[in-house]
PDB file of C-alpha atoms in Angstrom:
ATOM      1  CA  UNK A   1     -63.840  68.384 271.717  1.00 62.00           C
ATOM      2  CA  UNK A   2     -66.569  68.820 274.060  1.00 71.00           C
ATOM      3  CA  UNK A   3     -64.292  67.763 277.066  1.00 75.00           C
ATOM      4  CA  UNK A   4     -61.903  70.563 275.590  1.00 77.00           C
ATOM      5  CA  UNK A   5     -64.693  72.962 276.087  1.00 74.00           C
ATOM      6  CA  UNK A   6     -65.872  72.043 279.033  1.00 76.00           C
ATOM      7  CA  UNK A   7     -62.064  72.314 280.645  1.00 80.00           C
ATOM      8  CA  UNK A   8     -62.163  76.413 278.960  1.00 78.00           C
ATOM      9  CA  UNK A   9     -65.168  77.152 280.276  1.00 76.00           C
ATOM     10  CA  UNK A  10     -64.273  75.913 283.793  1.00 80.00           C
ATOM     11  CA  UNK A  11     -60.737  78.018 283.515  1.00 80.00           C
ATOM     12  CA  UNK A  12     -62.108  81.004 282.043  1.00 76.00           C
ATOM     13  CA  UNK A  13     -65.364  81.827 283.517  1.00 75.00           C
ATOM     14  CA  UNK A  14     -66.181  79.593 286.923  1.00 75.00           C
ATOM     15  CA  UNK A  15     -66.698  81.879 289.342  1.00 78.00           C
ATOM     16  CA  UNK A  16     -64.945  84.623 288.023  1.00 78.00           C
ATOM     17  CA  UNK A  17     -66.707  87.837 288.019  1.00 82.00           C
ATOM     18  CA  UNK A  18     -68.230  88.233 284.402  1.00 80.00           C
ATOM     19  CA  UNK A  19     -69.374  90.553 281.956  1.00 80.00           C
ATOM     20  CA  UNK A  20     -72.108  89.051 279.467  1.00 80.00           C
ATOM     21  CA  UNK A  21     -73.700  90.036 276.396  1.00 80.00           C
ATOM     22  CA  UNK A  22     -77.190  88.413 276.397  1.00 77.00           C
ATOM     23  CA  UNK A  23     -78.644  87.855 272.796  1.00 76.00           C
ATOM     24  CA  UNK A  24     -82.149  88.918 273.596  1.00 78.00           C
ATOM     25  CA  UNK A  25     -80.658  92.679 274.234  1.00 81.00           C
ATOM     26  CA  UNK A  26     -77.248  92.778 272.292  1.00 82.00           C
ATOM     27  CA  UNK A  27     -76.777  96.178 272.835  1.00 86.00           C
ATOM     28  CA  UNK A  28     -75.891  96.095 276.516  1.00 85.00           C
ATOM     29  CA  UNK A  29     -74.069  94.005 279.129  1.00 84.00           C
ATOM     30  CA  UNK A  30     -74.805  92.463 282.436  1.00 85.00           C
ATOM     31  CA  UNK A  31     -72.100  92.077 285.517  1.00 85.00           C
ATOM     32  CA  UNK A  32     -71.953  88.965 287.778  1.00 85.00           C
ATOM     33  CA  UNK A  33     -70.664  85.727 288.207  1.00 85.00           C
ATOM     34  CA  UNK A  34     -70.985  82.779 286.183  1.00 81.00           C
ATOM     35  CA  UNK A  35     -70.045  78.688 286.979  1.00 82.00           C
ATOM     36  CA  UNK A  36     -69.912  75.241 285.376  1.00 81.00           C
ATOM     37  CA  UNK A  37     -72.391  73.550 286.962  1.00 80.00           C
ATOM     38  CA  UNK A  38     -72.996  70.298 285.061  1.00 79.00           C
ATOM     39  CA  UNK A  39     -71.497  68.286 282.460  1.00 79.00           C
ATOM     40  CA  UNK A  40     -73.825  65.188 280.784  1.00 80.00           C
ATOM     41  CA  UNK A  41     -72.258  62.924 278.212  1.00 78.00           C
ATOM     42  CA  UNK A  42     -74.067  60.351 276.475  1.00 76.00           C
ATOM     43  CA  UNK A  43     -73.218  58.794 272.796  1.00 75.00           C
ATOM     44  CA  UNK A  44     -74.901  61.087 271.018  1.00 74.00           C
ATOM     45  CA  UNK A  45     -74.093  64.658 272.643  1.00 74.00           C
ATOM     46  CA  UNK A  46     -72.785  66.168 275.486  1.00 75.00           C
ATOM     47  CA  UNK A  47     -74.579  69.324 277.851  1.00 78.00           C
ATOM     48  CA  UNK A  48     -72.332  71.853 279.719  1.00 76.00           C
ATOM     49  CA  UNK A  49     -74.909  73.655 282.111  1.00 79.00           C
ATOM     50  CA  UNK A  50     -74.043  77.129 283.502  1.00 76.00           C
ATOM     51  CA  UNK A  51     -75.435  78.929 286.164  1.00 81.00           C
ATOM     52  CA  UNK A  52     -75.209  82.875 286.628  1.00 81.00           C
ATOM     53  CA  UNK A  53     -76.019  85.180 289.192  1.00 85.00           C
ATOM     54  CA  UNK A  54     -76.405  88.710 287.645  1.00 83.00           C
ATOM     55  CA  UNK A  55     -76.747  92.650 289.107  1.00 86.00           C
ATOM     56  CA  UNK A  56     -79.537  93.727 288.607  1.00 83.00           C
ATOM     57  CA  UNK A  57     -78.302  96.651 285.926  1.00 83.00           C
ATOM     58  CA  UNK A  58     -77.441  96.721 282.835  1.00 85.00           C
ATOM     59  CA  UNK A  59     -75.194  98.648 281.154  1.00 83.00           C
ATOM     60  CA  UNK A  60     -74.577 100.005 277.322  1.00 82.00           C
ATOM     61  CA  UNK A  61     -71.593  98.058 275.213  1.00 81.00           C
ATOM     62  CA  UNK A  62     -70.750 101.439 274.171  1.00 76.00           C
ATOM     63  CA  UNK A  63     -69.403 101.848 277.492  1.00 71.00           C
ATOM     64  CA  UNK A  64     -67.184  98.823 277.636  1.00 68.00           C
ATOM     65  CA  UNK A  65     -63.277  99.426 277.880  1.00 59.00           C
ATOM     66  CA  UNK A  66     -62.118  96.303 278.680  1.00 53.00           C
ATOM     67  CA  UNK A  67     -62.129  92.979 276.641  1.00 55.00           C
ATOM     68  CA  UNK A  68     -63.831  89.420 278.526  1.00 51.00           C
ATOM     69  CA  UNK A  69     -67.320  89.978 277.290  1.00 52.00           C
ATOM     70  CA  UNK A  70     -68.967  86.651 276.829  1.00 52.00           C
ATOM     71  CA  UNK A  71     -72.639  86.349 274.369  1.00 54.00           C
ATOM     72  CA  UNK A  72     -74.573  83.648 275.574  1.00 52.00           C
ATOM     73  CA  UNK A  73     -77.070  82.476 272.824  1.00 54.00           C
ATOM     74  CA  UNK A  74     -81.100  81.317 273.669  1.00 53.00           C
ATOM     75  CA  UNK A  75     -81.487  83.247 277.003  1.00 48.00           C
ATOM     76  CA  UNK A  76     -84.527  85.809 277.094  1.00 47.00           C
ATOM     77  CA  UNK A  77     -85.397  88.229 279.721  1.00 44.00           C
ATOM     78  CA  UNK A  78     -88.949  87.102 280.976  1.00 46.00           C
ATOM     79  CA  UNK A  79     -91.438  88.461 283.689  1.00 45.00           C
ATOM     80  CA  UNK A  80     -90.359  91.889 283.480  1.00 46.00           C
ATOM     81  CA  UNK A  81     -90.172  93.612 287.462  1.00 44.00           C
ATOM     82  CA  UNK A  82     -89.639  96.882 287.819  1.00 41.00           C
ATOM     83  CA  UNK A  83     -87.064  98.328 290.169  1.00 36.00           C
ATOM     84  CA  UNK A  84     -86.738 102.508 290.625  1.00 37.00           C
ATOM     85  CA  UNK A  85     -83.983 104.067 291.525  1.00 37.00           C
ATOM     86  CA  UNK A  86     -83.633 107.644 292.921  1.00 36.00           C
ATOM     87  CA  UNK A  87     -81.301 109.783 291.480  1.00 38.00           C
ATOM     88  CA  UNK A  88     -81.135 113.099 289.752  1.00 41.00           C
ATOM     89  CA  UNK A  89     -83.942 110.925 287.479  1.00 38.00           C
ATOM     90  CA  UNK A  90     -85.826 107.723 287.826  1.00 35.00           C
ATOM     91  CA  UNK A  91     -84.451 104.884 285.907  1.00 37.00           C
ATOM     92  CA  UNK A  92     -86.319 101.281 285.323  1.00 36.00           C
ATOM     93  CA  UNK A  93     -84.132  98.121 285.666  1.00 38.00           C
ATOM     94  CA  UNK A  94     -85.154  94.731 285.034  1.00 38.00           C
ATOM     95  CA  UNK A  95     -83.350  91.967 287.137  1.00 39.00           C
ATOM     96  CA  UNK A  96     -84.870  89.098 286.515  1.00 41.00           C
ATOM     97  CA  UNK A  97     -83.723  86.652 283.549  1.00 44.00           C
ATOM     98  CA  UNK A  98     -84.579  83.072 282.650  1.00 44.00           C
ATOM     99  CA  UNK A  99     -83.862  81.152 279.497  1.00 45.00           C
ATOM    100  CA  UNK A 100     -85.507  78.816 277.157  1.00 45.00           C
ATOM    101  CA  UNK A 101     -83.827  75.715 277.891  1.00 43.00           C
ATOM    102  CA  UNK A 102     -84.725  75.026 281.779  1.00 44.00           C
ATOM    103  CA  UNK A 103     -81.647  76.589 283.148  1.00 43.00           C
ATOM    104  CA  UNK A 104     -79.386  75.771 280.043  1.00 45.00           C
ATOM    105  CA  UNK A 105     -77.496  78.043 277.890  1.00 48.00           C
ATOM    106  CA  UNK A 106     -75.839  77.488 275.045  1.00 47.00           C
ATOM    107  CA  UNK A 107     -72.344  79.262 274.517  1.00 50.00           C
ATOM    108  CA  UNK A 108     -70.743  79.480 271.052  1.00 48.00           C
ATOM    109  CA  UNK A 109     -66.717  79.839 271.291  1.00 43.00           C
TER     110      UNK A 109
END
């Protein structure tokens, strides 16, 4: 099963450009690029790590027209930095994100 998994996530999202749906703000989506970076197996369970690189916006699901939108579970947005943009009205973006598991998210197909 988990070698099943590992061979989707490798064919559908390493380093493909991405949109994800992070749990911690459900209501809007992130662009970038996500890979398969690691895969542990041991007799009791097995660890697929991911690594992303993300723009720095975000973006409201509302706006989404096309399918591919992946929700990875356990990652927070931590250490909030502010970043203003000039345009007919200032906007604050936060770019940073981290998770709670040391670099590993959990992904629920």
């Amino acid at each position: 099963v988990w070698q099943k998994a590992y061979e989707r996530l490798k064919r559908d999202v390493h380093g493909l450009k991405t949109t994800l749906v992070l749990d911690s703000e459900s209501s809007f989506y992130y662009q970038g690029r996500v890979w398969v970076s690691d895969f542990k197996s041991d007799k009791n369970y097995e660890t697929i790590t991911l690594n992303y690189r993300l723009n720095p916006y975000k973006h409201s699901v509302l706006d989404i027209k096309t399918g591919g939108v992946y929700t990875l579970k356990n990652v927070q947005v931590k250490d909030k930095k502010e970043i203003r943009l000039t345009r007919d009205f200032d906007m604050t973006l936060i770019p940073e994100f981290t998770n709670k598991t040391l670099n590993t998210i959990s992904v629920d197909f």
